[in-house]
mmCIF file of N, CA and C in Angstrom:
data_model
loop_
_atom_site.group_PDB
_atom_site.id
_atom_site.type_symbol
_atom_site.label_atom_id
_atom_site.label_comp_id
_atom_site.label_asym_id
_atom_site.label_seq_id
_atom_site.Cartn_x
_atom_site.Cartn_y
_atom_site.Cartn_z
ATOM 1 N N UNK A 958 -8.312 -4.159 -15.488
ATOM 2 C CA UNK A 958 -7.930 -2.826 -15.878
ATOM 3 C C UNK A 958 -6.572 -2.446 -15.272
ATOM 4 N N UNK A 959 -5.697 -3.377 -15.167
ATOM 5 C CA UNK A 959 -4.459 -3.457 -14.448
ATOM 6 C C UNK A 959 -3.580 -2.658 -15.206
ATOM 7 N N UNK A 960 -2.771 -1.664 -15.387
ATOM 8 C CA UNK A 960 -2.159 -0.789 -16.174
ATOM 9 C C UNK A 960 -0.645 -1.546 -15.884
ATOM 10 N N UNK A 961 -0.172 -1.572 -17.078
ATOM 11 C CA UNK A 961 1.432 -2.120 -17.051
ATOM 12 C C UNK A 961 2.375 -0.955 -16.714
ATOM 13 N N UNK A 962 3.228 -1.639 -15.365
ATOM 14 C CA UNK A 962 4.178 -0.591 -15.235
ATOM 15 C C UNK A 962 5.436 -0.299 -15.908
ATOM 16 N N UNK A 963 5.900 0.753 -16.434
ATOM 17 C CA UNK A 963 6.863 0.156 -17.017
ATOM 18 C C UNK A 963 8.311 0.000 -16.465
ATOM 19 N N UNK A 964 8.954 -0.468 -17.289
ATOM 20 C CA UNK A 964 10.144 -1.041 -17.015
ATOM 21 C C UNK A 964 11.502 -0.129 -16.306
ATOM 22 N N UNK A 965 12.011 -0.796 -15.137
ATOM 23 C CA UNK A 965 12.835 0.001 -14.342
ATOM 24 C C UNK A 965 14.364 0.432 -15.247
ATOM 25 N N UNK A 966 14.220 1.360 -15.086
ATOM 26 C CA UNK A 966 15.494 2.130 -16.301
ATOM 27 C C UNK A 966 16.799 2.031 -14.906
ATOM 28 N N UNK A 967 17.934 1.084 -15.765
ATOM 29 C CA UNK A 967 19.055 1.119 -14.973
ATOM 30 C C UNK A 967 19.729 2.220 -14.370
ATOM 31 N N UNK A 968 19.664 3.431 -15.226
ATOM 32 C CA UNK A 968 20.117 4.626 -14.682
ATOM 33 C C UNK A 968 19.332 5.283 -13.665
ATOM 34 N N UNK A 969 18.255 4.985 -13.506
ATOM 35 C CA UNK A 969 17.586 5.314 -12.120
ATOM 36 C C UNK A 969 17.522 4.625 -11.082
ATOM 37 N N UNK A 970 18.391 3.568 -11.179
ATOM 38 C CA UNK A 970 18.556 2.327 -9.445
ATOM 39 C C UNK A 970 20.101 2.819 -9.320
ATOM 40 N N UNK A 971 19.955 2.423 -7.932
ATOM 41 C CA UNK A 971 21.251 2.486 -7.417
ATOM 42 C C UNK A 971 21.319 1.532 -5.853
ATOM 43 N N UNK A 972 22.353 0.554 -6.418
ATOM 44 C CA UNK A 972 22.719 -0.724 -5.212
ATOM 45 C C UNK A 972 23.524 -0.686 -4.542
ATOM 46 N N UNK A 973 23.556 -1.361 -2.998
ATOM 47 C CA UNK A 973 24.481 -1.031 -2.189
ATOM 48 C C UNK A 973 24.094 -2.314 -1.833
ATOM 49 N N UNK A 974 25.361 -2.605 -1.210
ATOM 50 C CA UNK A 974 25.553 -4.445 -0.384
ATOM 51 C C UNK A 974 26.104 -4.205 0.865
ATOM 52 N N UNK A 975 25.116 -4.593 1.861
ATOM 53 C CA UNK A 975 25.439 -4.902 3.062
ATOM 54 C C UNK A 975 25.479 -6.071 3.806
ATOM 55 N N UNK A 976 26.053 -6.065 5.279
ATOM 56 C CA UNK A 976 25.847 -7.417 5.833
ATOM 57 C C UNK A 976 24.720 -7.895 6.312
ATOM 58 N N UNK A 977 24.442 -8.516 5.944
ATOM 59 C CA UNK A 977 22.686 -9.267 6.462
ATOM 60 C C UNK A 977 22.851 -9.711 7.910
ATOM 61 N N UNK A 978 21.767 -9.869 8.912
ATOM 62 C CA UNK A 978 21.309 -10.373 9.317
ATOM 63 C C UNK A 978 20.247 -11.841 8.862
ATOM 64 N N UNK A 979 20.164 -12.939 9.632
ATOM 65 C CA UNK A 979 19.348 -13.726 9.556
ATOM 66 C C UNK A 979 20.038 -14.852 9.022
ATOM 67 N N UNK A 980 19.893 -15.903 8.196
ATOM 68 C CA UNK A 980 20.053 -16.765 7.982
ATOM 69 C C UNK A 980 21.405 -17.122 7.053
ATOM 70 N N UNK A 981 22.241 -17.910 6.690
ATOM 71 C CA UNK A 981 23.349 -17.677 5.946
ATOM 72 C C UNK A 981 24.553 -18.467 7.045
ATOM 73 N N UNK A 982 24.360 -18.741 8.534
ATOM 74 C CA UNK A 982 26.190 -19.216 9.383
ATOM 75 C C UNK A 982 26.790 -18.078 9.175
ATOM 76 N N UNK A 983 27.648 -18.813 9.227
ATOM 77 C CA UNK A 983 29.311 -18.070 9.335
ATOM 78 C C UNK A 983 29.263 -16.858 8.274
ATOM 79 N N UNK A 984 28.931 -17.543 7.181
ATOM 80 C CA UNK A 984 28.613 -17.200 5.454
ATOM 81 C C UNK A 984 28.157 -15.448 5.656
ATOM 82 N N UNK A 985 27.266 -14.908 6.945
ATOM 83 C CA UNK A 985 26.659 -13.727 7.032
ATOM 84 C C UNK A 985 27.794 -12.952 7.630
ATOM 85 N N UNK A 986 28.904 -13.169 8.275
ATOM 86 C CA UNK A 986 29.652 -12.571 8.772
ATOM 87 C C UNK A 986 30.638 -12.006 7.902
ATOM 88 N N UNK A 987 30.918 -12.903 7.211
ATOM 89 C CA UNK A 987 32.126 -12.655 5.770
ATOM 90 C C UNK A 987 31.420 -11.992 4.435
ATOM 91 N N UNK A 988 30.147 -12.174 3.976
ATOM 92 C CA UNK A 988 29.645 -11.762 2.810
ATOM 93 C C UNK A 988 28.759 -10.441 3.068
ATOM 94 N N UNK A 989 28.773 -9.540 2.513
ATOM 95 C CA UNK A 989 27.422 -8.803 2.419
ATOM 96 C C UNK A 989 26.260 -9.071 1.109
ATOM 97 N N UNK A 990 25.784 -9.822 1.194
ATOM 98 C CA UNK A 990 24.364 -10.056 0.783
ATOM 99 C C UNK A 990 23.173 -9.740 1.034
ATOM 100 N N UNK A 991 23.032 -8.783 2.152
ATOM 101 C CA UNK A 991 21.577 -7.848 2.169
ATOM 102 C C UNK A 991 22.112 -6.886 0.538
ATOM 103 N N UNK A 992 20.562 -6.591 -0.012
ATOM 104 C CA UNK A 992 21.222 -5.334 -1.354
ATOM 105 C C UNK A 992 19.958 -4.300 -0.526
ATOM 106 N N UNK A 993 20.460 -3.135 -0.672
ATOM 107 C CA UNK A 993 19.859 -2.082 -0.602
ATOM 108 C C UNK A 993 19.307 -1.407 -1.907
ATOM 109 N N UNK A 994 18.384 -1.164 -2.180
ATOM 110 C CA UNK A 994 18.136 -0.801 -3.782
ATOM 111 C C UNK A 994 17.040 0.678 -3.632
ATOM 112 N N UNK A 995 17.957 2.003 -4.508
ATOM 113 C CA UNK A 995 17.574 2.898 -3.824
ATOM 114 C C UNK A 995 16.899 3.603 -5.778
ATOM 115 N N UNK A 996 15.690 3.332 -5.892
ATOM 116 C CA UNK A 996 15.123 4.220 -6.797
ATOM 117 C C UNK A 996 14.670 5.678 -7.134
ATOM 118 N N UNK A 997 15.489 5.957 -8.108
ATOM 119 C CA UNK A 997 15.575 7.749 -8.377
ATOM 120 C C UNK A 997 13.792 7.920 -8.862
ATOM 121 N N UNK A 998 12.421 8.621 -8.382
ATOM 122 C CA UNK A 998 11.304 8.087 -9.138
ATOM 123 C C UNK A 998 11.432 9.569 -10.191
ATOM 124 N N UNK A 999 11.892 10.821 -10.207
ATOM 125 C CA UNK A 999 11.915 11.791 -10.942
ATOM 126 C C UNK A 999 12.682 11.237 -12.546
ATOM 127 N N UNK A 1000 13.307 10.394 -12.532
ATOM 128 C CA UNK A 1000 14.198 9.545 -13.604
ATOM 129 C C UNK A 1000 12.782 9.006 -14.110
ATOM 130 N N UNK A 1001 11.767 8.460 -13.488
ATOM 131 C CA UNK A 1001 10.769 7.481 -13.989
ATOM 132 C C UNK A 1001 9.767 8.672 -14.878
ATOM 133 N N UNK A 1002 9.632 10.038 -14.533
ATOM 134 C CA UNK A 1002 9.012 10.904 -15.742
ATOM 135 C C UNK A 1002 7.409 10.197 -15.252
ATOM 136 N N UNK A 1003 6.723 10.129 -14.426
ATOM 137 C CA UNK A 1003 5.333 9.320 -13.974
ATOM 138 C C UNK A 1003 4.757 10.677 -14.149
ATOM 139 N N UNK A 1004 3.494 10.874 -14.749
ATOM 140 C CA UNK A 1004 2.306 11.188 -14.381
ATOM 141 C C UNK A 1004 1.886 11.789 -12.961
ATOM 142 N N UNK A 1005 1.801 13.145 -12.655
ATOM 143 C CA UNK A 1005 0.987 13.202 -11.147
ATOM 144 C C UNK A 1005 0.333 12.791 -10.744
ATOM 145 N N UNK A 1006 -0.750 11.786 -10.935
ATOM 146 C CA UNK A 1006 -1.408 10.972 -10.107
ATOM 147 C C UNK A 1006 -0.970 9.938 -10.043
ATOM 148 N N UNK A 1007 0.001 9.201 -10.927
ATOM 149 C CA UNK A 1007 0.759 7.800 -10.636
ATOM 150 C C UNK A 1007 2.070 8.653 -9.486
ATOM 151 N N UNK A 1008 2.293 9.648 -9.712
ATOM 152 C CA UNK A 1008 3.263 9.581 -8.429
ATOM 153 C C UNK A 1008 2.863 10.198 -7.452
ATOM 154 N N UNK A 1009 1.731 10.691 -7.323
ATOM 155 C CA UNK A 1009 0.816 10.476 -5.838
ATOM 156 C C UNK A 1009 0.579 8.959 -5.354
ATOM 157 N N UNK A 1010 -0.311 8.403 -6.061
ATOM 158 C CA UNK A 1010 -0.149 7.283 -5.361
ATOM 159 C C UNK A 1010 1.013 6.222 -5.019
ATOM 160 N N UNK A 1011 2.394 6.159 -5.834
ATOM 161 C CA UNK A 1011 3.520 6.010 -5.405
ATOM 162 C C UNK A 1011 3.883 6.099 -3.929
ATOM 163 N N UNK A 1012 3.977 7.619 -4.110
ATOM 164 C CA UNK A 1012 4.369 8.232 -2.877
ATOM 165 C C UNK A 1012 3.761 7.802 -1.687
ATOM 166 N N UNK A 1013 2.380 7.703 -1.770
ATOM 167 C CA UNK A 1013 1.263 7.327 -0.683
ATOM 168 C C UNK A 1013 2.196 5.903 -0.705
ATOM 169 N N UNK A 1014 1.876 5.048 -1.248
ATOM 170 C CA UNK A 1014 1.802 3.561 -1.006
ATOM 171 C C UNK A 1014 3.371 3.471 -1.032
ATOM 172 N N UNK A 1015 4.283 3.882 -1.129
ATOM 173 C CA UNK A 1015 6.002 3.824 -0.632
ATOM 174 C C UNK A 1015 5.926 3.997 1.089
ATOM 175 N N UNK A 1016 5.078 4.680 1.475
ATOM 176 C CA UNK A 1016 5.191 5.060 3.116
ATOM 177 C C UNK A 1016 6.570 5.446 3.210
ATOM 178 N N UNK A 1017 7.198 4.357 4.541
ATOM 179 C CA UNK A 1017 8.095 5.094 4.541
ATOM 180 C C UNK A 1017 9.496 4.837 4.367
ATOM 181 N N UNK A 1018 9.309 4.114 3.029
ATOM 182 C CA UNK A 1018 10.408 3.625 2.140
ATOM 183 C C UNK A 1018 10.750 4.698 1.295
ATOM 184 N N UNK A 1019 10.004 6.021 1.177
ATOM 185 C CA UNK A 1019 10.048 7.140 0.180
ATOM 186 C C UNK A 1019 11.225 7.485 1.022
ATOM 187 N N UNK A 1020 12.272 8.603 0.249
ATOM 188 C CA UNK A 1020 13.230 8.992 1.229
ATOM 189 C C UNK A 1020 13.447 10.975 0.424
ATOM 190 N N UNK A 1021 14.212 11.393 1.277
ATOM 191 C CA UNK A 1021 14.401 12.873 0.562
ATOM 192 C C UNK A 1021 14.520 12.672 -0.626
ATOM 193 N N UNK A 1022 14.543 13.951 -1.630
ATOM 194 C CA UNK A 1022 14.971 13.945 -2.695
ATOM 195 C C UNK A 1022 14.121 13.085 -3.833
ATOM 196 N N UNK A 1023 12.989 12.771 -3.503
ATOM 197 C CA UNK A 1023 11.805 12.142 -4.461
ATOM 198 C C UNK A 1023 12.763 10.616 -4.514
ATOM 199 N N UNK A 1024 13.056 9.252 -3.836
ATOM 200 C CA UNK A 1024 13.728 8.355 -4.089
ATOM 201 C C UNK A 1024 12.916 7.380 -3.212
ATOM 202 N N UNK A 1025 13.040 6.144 -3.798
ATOM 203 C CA UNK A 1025 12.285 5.038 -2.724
ATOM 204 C C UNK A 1025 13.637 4.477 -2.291
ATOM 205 N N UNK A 1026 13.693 3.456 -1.338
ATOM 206 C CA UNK A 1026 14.472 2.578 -1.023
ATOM 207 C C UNK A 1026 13.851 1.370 -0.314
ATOM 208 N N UNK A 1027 14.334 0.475 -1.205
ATOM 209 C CA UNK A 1027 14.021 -1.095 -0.912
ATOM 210 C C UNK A 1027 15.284 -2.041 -0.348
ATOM 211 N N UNK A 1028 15.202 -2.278 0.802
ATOM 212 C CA UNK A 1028 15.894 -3.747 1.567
ATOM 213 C C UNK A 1028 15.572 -4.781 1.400
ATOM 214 N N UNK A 1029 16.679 -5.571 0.631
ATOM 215 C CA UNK A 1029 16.139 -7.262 0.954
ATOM 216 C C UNK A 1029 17.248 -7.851 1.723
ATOM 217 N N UNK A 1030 17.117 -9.009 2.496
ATOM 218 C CA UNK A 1030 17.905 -9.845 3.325
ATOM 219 C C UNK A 1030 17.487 -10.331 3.089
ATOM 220 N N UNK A 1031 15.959 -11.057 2.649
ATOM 221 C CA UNK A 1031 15.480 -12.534 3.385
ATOM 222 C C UNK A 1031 16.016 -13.830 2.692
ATOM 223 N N UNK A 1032 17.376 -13.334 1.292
ATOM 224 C CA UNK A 1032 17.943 -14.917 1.124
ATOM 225 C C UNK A 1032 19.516 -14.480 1.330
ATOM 226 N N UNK A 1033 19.999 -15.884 0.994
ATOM 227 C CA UNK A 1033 21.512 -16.053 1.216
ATOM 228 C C UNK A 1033 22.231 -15.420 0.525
ATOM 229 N N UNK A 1034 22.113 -15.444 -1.028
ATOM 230 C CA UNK A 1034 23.088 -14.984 -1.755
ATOM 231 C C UNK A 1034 22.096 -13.641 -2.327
ATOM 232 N N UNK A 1035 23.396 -12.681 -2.831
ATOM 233 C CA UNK A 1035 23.341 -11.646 -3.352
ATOM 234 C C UNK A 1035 22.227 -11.308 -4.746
ATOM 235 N N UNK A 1036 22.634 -12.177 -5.235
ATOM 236 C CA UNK A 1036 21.656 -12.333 -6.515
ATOM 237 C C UNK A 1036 20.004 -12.126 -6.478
ATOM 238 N N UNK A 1037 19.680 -13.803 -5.058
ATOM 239 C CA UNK A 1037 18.391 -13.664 -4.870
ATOM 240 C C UNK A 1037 17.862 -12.325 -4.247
ATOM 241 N N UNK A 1038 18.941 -12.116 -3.040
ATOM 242 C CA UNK A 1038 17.905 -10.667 -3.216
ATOM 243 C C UNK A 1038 17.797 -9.211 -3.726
ATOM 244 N N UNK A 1039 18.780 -9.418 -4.495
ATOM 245 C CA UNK A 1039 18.756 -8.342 -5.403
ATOM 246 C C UNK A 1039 17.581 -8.809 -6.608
ATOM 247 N N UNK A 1040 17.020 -10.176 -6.769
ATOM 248 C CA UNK A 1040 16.007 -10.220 -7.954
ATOM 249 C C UNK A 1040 14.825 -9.907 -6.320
ATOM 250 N N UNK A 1041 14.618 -10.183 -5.044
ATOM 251 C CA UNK A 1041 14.199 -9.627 -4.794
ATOM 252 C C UNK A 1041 13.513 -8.515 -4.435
ATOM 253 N N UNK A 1042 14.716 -7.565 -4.137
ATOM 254 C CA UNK A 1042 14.522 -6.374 -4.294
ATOM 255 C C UNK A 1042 13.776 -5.617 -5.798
ATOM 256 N N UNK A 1043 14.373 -6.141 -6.480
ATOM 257 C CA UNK A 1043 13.722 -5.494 -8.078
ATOM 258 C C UNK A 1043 12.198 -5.803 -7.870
ATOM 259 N N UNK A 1044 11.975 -6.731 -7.781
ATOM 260 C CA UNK A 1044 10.575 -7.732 -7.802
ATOM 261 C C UNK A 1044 9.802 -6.883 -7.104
ATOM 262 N N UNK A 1045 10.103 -6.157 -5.671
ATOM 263 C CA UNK A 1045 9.120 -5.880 -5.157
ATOM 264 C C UNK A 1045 9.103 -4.447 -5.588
ATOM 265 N N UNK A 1046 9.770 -3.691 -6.140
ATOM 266 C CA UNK A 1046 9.881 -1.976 -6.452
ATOM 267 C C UNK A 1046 8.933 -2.282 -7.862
ATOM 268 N N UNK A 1047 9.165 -3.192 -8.517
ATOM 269 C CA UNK A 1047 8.369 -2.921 -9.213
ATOM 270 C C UNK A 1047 7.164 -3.285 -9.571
ATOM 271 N N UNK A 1048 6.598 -4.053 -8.623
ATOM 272 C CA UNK A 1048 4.980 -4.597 -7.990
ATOM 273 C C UNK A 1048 4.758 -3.364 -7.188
ATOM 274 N N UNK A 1049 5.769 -2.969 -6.548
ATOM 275 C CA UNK A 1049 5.162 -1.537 -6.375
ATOM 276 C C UNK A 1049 4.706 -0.408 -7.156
ATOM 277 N N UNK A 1050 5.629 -0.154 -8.169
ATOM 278 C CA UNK A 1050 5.082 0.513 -9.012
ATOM 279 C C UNK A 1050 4.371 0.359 -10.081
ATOM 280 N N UNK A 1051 3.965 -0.943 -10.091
ATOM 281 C CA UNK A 1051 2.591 -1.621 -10.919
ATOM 282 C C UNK A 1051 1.383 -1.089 -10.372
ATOM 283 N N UNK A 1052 1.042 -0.850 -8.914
ATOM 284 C CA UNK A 1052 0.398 -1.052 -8.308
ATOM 285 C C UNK A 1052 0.153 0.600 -8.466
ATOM 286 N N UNK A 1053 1.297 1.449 -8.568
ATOM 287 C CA UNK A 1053 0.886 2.842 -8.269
ATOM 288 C C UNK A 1053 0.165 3.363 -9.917
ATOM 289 N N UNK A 1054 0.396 2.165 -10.495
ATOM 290 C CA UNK A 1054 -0.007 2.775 -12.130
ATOM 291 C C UNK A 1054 -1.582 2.314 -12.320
ATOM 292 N N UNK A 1055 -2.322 1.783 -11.153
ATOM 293 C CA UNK A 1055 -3.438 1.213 -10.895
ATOM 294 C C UNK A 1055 -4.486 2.283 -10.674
ATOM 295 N N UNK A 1056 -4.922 2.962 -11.361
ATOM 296 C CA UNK A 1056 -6.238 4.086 -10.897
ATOM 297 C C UNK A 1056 -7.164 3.203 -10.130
ATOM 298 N N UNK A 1057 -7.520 3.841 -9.055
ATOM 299 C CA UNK A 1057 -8.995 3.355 -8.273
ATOM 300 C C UNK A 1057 -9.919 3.805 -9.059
ATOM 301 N N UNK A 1058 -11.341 2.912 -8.490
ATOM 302 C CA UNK A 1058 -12.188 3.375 -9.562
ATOM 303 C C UNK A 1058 -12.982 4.610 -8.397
ATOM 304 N N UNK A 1059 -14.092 4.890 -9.712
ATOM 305 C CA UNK A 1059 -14.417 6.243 -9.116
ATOM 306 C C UNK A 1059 -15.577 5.601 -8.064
ATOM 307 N N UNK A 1060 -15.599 6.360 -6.598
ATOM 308 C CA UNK A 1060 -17.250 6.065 -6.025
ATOM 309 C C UNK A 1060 -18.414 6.586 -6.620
ATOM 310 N N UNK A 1061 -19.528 5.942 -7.107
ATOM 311 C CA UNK A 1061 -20.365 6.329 -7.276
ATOM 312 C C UNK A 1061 -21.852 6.658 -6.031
ATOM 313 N N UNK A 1062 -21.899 7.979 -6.177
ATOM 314 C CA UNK A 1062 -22.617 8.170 -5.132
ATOM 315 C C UNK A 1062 -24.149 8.090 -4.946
ATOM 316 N N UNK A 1063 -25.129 7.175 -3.939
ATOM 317 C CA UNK A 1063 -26.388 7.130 -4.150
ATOM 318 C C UNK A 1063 -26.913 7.470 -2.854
ATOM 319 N N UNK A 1064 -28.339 7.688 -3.601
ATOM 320 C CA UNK A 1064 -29.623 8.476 -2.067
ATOM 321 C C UNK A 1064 -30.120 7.175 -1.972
ATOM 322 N N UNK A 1065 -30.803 6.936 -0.430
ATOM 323 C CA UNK A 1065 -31.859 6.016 -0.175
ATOM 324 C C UNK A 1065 -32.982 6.557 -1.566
ATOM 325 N N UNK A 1066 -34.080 6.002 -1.809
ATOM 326 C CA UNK A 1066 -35.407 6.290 -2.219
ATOM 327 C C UNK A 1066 -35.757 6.834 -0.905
ATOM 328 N N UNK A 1067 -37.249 7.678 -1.144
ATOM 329 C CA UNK A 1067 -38.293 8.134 0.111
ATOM 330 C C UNK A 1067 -38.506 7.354 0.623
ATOM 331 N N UNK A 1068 -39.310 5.752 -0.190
ATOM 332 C CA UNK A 1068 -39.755 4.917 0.659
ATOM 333 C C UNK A 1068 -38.685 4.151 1.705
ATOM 334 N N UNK A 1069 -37.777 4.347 0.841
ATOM 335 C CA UNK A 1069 -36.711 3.360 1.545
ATOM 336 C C UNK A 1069 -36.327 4.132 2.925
ATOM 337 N N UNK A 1070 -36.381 5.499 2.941
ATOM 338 C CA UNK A 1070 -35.947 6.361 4.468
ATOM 339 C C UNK A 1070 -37.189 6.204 5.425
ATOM 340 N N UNK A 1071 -38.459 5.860 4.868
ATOM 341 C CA UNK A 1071 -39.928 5.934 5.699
ATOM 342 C C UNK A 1071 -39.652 4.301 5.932
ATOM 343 N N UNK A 1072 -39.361 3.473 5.466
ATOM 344 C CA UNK A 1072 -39.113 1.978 6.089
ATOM 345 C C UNK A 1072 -38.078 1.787 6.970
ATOM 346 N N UNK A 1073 -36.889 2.753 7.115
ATOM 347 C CA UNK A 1073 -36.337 2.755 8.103
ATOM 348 C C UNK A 1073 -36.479 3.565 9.062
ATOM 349 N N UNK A 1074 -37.086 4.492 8.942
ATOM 350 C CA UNK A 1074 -37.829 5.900 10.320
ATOM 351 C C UNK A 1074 -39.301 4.285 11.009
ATOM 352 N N UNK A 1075 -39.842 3.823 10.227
ATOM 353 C CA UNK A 1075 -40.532 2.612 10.435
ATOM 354 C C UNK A 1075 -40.221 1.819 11.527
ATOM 355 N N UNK A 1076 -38.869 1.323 11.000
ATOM 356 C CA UNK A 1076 -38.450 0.434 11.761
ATOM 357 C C UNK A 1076 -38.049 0.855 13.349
ATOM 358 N N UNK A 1077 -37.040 2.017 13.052
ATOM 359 C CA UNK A 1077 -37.134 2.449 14.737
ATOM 360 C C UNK A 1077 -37.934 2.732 15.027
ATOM 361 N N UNK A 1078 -39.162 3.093 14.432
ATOM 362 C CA UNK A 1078 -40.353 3.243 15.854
ATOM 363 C C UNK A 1078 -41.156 2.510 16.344
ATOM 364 N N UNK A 1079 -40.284 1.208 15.320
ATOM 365 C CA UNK A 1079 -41.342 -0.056 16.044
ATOM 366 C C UNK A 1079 -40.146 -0.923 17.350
ATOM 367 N N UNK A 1080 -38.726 -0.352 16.730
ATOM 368 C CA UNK A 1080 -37.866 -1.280 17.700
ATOM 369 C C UNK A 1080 -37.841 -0.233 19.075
ATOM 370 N N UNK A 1081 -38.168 1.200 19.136
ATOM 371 C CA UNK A 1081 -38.332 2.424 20.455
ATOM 372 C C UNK A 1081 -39.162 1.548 20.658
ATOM 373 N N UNK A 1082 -40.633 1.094 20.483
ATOM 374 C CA UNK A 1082 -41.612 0.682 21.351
ATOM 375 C C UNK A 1082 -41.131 -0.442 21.659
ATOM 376 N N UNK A 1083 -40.700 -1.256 21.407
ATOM 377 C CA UNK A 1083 -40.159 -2.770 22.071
ATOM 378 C C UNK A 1083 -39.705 -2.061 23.286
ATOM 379 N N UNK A 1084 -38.320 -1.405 23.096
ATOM 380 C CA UNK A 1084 -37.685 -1.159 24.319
ATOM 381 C C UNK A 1084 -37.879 -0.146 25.429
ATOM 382 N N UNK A 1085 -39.552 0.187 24.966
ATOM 383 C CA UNK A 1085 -39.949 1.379 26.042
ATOM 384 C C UNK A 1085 -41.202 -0.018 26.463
ATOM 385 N N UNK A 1086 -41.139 -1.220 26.069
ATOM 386 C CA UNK A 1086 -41.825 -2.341 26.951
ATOM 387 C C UNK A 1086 -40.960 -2.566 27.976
ATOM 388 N N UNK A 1087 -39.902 -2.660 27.934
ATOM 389 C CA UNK A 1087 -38.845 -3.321 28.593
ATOM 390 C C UNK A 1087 -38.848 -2.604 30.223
ATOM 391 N N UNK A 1088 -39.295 -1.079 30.302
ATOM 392 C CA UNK A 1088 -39.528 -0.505 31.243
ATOM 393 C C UNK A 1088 -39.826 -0.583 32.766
ATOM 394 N N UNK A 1089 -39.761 -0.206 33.423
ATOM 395 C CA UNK A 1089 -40.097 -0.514 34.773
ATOM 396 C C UNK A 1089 -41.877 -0.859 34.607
ATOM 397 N N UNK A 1090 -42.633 -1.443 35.020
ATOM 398 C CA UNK A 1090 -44.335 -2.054 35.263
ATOM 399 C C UNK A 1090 -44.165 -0.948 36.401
ATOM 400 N N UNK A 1091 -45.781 -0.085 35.659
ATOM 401 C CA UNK A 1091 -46.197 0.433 36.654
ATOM 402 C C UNK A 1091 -47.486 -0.378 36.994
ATOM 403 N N UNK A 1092 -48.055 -0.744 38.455
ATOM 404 C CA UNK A 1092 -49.238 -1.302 38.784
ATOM 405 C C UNK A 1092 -50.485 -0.428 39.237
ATOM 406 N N UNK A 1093 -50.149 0.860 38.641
ATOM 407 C CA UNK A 1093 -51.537 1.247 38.829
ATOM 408 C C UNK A 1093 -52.734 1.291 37.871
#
């Protein structure tokens, strides 16, 4: 019952390139290849309960102004993590287009509450054996 999210509208991203940390040599000093990828979600027109749960599950990647923002570094060149970055904003917002299902709520049966009132008063008497022995 996986609901398709839809598709990230270019006019609502906005990229920025910075210098990475991590892996890359020399290559990290001269290039900026971290992408910063900052999503407008009021552009996305969502449903109030898809952008409740958004919001919830963005933590605290949500930023003022109703916007997420996603960091990638973890590759070398610019490209990969900018398909990174996309990749994960929008597994994110797959995920927010996901209704939970509803709890359904149930009672023990009678018998079933008298088999457990049962049971502790058979496991109280075990442990009122356990007691100090009186010898008179």
């Amino acid at each position: 019952m996986a609901a398709e999210a839809p598709a990230l509208p270019e006019d609502a991203l906005e990229e920025r390139f910075l210098a990475a940390t991590g892996p890359g040599g020399q290559n990290v000093n001269k290039v900026a290849t971290a992408v910063q990828l900052r999503l407008d979600v009021y552009a996305l027109r969502l449903a109030p309960d898809v952008f409740e749960r958004l919001k919830t599950l963005a933590g605290s990647r949500w930023v003022e102004g109703g916007g997420i923002l996603v960091a990638a570094r973890r590759f070398r060149t610019r490209e990969a993590n900018r398909k990174d970055a996309r990749d994960r904003l929008s597994a994110l917002l797959a995920q927010a287009h996901v209704r939970p299902e509803r709890r359904v709520k149930t009672r023990p049966s009678k018998a079933a509450k008298a088999k457990r009132v049962e049971g502790k008063t058979l496991r109280g008497a075990i442990k009122r054996g356990r007691g100090r022995v009186d010898l008179e």
